[in-house]
CSV table of C-alpha atoms and ligand atoms in Angstrom, one decimal:
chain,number,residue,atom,x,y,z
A,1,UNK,CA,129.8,57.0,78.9
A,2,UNK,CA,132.9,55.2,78.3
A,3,UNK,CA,135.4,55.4,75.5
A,4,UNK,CA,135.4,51.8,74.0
A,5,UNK,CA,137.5,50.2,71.0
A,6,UNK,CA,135.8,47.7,69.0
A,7,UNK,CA,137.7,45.0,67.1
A,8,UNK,CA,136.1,43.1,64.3
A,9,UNK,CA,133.6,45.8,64.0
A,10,UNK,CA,132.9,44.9,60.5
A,11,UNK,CA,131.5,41.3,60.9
A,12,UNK,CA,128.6,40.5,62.4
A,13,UNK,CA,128.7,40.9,65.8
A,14,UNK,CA,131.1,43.8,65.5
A,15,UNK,CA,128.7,46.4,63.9
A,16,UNK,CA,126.2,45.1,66.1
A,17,UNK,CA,127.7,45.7,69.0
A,18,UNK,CA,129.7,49.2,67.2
A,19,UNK,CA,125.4,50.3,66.8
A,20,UNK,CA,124.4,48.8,70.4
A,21,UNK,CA,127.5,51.2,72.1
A,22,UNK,CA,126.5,54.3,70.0
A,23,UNK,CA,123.2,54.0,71.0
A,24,UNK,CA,124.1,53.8,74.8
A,25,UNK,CA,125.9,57.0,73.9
A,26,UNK,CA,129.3,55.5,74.3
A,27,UNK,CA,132.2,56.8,72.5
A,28,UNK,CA,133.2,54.2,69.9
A,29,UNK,CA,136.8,53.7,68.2
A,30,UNK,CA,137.1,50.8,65.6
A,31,UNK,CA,140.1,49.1,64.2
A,32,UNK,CA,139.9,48.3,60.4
A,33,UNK,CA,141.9,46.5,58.3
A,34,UNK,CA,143.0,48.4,54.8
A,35,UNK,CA,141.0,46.8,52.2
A,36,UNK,CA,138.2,48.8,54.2
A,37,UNK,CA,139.8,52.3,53.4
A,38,UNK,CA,138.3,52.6,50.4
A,39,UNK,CA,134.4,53.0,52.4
A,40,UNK,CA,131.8,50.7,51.9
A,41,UNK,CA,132.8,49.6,55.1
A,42,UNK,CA,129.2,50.3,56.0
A,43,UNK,CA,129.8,51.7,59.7
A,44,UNK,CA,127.9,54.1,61.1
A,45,UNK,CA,129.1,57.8,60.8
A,46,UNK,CA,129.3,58.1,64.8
A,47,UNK,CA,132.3,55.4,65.0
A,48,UNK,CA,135.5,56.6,64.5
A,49,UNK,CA,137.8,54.9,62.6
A,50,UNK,CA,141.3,53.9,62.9
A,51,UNK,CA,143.5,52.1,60.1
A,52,UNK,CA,147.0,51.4,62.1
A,53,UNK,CA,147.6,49.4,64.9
A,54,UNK,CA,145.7,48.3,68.1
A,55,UNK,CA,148.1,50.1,69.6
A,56,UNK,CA,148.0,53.3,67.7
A,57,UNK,CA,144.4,53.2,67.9
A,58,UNK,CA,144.5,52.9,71.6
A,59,UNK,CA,146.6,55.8,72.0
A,60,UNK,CA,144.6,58.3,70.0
A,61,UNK,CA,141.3,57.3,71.2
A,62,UNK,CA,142.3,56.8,74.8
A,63,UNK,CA,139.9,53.5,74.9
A,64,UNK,CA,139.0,52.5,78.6
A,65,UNK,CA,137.8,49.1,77.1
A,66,UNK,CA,138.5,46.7,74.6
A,67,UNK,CA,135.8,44.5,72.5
A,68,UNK,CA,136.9,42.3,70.6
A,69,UNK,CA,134.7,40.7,67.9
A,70,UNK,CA,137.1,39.7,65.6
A,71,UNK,CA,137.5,36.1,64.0
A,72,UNK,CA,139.0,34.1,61.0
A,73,UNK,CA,136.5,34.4,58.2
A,74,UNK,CA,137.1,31.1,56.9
A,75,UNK,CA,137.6,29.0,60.3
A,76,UNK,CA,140.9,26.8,58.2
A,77,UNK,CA,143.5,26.1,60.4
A,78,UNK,CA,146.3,28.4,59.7
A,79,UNK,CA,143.5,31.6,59.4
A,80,UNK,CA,142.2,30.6,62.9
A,81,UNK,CA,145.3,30.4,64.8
A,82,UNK,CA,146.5,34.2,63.0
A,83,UNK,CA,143.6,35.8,63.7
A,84,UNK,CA,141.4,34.2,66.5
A,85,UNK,CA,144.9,33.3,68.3
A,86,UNK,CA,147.9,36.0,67.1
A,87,UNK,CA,146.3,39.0,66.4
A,88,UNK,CA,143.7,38.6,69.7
A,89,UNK,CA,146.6,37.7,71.7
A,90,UNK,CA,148.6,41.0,70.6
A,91,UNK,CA,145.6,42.9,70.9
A,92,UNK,CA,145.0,41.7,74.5
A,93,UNK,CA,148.8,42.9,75.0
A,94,UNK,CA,148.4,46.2,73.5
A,95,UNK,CA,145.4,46.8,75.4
A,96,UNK,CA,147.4,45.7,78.9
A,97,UNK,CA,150.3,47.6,77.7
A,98,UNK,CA,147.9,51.1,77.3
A,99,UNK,CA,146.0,50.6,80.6
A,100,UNK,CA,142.9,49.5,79.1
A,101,UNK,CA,141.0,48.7,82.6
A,102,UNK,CA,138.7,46.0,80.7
A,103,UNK,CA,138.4,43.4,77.6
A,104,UNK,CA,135.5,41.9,76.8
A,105,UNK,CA,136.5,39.0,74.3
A,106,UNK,CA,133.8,37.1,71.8
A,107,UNK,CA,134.5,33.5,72.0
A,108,UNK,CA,131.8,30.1,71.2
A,109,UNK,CA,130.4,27.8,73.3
A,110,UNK,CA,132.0,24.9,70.9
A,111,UNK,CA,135.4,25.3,72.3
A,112,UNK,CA,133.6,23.3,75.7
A,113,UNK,CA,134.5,20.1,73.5
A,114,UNK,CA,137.0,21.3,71.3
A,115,UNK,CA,137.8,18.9,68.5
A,116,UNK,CA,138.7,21.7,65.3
A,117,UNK,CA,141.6,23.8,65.0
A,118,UNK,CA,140.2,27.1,65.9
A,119,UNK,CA,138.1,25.9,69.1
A,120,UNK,CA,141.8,25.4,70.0
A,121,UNK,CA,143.0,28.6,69.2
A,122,UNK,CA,139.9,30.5,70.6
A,123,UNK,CA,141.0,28.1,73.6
A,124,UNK,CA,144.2,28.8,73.9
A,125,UNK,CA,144.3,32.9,73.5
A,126,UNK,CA,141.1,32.6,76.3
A,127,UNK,CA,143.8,31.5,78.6
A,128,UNK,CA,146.1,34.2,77.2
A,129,UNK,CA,143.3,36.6,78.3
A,130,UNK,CA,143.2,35.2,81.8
A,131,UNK,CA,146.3,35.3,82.4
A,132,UNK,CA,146.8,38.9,81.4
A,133,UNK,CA,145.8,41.1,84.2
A,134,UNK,CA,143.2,42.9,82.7
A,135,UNK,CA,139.9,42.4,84.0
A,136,UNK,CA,138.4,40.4,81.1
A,137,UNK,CA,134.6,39.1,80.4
A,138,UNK,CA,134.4,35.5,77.8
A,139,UNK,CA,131.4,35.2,76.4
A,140,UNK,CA,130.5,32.4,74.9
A,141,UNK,CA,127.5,32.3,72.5
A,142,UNK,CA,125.2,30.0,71.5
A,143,UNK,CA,124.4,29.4,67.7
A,144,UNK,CA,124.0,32.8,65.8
A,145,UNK,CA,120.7,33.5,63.8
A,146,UNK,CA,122.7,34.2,60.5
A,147,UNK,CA,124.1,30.6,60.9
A,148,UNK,CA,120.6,29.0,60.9
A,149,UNK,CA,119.0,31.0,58.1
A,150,UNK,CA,121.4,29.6,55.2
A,151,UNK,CA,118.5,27.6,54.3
A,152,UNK,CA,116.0,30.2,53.3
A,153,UNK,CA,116.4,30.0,49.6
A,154,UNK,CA,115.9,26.2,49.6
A,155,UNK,CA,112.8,26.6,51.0
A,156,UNK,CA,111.8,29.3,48.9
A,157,UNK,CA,112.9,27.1,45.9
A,158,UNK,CA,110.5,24.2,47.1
A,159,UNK,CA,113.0,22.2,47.7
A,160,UNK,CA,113.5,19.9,51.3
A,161,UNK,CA,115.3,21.7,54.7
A,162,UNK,CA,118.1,19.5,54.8
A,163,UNK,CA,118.7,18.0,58.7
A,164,UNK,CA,121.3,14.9,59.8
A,165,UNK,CA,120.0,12.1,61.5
A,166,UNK,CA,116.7,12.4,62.6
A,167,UNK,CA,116.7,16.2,63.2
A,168,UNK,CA,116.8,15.8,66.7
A,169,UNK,CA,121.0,15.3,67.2
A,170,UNK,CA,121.3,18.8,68.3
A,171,UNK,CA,120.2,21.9,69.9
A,172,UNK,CA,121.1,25.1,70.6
A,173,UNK,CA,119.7,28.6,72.3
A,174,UNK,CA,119.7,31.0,69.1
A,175,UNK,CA,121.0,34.5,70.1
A,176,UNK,CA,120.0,37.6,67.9
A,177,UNK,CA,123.1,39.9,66.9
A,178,UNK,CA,121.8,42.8,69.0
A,179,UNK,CA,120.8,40.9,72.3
A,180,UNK,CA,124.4,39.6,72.2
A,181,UNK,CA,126.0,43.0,71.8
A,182,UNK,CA,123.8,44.4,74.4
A,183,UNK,CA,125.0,41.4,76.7
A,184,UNK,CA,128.8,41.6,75.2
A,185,UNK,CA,128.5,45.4,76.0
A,186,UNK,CA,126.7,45.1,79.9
A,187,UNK,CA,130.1,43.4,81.0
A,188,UNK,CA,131.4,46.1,81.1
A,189,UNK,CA,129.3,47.3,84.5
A,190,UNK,CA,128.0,43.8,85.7
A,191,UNK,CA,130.7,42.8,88.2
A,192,UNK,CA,129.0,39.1,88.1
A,193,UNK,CA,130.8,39.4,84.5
A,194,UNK,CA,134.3,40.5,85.4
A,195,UNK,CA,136.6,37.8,85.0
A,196,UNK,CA,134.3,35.0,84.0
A,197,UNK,CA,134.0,32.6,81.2
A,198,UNK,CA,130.3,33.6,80.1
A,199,UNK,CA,128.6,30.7,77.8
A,200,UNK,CA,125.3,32.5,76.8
A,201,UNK,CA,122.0,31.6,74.5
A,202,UNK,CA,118.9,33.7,73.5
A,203,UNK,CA,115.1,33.7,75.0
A,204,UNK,CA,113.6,30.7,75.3
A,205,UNK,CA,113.6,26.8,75.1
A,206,UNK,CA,116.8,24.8,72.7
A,207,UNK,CA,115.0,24.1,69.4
A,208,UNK,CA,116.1,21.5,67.3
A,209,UNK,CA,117.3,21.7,63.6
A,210,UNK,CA,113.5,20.0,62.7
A,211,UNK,CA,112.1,22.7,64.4
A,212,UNK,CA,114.5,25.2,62.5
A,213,UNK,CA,113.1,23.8,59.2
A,214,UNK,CA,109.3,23.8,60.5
A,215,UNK,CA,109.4,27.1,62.0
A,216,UNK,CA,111.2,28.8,58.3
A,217,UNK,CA,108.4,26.5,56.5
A,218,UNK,CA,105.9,28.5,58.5
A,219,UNK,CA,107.6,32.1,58.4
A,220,UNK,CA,107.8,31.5,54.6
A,221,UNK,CA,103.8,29.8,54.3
A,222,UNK,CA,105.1,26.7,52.8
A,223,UNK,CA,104.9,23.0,53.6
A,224,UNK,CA,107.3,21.6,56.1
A,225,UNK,CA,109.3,18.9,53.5
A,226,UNK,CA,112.8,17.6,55.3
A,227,UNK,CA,115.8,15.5,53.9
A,228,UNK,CA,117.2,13.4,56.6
A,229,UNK,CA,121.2,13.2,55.4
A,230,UNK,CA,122.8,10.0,57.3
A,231,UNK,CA,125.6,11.5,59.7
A,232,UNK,CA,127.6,8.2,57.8
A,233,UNK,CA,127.7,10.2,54.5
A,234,UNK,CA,129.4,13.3,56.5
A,235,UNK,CA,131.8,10.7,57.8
A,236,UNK,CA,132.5,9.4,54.5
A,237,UNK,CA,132.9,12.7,53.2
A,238,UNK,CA,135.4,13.5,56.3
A,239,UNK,CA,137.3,10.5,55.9
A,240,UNK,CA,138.0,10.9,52.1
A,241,UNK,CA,138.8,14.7,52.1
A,242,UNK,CA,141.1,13.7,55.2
A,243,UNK,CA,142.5,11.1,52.9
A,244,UNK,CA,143.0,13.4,49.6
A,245,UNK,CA,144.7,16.4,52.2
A,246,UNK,CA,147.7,14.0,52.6
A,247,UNK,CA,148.7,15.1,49.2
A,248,UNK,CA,147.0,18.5,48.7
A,249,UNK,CA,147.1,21.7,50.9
A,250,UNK,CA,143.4,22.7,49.2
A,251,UNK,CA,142.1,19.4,50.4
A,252,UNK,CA,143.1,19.4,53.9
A,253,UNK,CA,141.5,22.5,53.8
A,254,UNK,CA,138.1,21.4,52.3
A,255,UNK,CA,138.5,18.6,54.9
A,256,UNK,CA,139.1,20.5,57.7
A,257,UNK,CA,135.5,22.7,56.5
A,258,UNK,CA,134.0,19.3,56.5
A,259,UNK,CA,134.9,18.7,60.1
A,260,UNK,CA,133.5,22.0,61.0
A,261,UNK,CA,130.4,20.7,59.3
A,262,UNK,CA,130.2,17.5,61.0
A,263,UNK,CA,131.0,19.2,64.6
A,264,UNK,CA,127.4,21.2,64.0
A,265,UNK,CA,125.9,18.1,62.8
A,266,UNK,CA,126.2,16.3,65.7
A,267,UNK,CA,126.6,18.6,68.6
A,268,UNK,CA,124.5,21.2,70.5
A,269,UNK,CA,125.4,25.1,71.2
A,270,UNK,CA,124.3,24.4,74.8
A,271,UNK,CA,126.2,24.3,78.3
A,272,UNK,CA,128.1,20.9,78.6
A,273,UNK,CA,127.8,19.2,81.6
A,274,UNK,CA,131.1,18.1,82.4
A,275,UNK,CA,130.1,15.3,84.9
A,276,UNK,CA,127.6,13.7,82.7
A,277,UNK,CA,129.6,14.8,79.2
A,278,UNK,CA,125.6,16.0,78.0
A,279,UNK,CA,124.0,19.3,76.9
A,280,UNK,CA,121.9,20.8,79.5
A,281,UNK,CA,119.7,22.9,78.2
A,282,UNK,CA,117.6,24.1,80.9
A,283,UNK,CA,121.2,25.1,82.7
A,284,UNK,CA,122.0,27.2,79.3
A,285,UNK,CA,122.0,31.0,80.7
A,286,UNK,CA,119.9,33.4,78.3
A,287,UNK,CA,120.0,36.5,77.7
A,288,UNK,CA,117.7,39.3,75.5
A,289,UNK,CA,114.0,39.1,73.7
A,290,UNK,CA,114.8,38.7,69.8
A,291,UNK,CA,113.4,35.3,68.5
A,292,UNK,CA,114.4,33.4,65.7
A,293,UNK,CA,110.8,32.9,65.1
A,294,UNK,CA,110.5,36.7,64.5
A,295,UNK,CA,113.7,36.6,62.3
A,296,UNK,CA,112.2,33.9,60.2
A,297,UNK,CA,109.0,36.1,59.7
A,298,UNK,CA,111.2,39.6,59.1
A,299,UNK,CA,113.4,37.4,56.8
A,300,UNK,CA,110.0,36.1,54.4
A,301,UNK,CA,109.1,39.6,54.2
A,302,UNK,CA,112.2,40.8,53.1
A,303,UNK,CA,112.8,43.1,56.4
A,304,UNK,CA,116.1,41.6,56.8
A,305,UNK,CA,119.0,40.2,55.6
A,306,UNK,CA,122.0,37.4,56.0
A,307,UNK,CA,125.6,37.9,55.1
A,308,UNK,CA,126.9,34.3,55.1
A,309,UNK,CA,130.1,34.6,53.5
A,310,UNK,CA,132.6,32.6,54.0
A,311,UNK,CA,131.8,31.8,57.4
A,312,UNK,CA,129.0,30.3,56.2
A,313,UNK,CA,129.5,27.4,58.1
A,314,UNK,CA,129.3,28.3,61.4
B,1,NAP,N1,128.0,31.9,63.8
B,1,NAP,C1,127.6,31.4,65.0
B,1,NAP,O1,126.5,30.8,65.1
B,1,NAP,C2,128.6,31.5,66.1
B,1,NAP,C3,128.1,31.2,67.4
B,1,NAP,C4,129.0,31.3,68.5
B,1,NAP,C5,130.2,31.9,68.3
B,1,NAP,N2,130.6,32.2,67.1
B,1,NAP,C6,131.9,32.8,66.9
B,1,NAP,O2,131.8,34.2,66.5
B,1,NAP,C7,132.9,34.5,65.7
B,1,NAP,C8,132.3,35.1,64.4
B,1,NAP,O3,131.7,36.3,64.7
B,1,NAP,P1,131.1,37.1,63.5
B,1,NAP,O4,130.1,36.2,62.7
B,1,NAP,O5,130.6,38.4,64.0
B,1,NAP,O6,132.4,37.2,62.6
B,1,NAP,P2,132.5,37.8,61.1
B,1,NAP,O7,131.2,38.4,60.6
B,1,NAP,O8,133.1,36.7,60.2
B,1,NAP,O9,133.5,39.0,61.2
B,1,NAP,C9,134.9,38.7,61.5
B,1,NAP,C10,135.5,40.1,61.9
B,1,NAP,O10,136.9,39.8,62.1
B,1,NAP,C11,137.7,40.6,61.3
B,1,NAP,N3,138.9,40.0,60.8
B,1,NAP,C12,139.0,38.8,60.1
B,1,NAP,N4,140.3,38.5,59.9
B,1,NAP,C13,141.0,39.5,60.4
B,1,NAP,C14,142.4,39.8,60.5
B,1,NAP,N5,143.3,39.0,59.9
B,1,NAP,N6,142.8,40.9,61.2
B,1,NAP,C15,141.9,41.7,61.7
B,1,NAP,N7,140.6,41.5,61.7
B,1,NAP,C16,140.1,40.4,61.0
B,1,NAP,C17,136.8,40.9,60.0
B,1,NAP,O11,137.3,42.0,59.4
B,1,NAP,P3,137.2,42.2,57.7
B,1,NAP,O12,135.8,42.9,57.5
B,1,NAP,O13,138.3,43.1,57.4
B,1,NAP,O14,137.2,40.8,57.2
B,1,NAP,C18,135.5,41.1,60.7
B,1,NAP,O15,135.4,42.4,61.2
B,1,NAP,C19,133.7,33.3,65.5
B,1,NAP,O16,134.8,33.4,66.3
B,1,NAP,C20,132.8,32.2,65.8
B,1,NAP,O17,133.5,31.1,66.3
B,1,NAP,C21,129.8,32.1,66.0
């Protein structure tokens, strides 16, 4: 049993992991942010919760280790470098400053070819992390189901599942919320995971985004129909957001989302090779048994749910 703190225990990952530690019969201290005082925070009864600082919460619990799940909800510039940069980096402080003898931080396999603001700050507080002292694990996922399900009511609708290019630009290793926690939280006594930048997918071979749409055609018992979008209309829509955010703060903004949009348009969630500069699937570690196949099928039958928000977009 170990005495863990959780940050970003309300998103995704978080209460996945904040479940996954319970369950291992860990004791589990969380770090919300106000807004969440009022309940409907949704957590679990077992995790006890802390409204202060990372610091005050590390002194009253007495944490041995630190995961931290937490991330800009929106992925704009200035949100990324507070949250996935500042606040990581003074958690990462006040967990060295308390003793904390590990600090498992979630990261993305993106920031391999980082080309949007917060792949640079997720870049630049992973070095942070390194540098600390504290024994440290960086995982690195693959795509997320949640982000590959925002398609289910277009289907249902009839309408086309909407790929770029051919459907065949991309690929990634999709990684159930649970498997990752499980992985996220086995750092923790897996010395091949101490001090390692861990880039991880789910079971199985890469799919595509055509074999997204035809295996949610299937879970929901419709026709396979697809809408190839040319990757010049994302450009153009790029170019002129870039354009208008010269002049307007909300624009740059809208641009920047754009980016993000065109960055999973065109390149995989899987291990970069950095001699050849290509994905390599087959060299993509994996980790868990959860299959987006089976999330498809538990999704058409209403079993379970996606919280997009505003983070929709990755
Ligand atoms: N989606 C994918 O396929 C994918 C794949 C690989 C990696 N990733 C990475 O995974 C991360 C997203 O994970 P997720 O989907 O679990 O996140 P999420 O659901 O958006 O949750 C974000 C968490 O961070 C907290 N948070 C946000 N702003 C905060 C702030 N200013 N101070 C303190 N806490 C704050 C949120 O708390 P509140 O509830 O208070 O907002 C929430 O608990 C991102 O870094 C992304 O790059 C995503």
């Amino acid at each position: 049993m170990t005495r863990l703190l959780v940050l970003g225990a309300t998103g995704t990952i978080g209460r996945a992991v904040v479940d996954a530690a319970l369950e291992a019969g860990h004791v589990v201290d969380c770090v919300l942010r106000p807004h969440h005082a009022q309940g409907g925070h949704g957590l679990p009864r077992g995790a006890r919760l802390h409204f202060g600082t990372v610091a005050q919460a590390l002194e009253a619990g007495g944490a041995e280790a630190v995961i931290c799940c937490m991330a800009s909800r929106t992925g704009a510039p200035a949100d990324a470098w507070a949250v996935d940069h500042d606040a990581t980096a003074a958690a990462v402080a006040a967990a060295r400053a308390a003793g904390v003898s590990h600090f498992v931080l979630l990261s993305a396999i993106c920031v391999q070819r980082p080309k949007l603001a917060f792949q640079r700050a997720k870049l630049a507080v992973e070095a942070r992390l390194a540098q600390s002292g504290l024994r440290c694990s960086i995982v690195r996922p693959t795509a997320y189901f949640k982000s590959l399900s925002g398609q289910l009511e277009r289907l249902r609708a009839g309408k086309p599942f909407l790929v770029f290019g051919d459907g065949r630009v991309t690929a990634c290793k999709p990684v159930s919320d649970g498997d990752l926690a499980r992985y996220m939280l086995g750092c923790l006594d897996t010395p091949a995971r101490w001090n390692r930048v861990l880039p991880i997918g789910g079971p199985g071979p890469a799919i595509t985004p055509l074999e997204q749409g035809a295996m949610l055609a299937r879970a929901l018992g419709v026709a396979p129909t697809f809408r190839h979008v040319p990757l010049r209309l994302m450009d153009g829509i790029v170019a002129g957001l870039s354009l208008a955010g010269r002049m307007s703060p909300r624009m740059a903004a809208k641009a920047e989302l754009a980016r993000i949009g065109r960055y999973y348009a065109t390149e995989s969630m899987l291990l970069l090779d950095p001699a050849t500069g290509r994905y390599d699937a087959a060299a993509t570690p994996e980790t868990g048994t959860a299959t987006l196949e089976d999330f498809y099928g538990r999704l058409a039958r209403g079993e379970a749910r996606v919280a997009l928000g505003a983070h929709s977009v990755f």
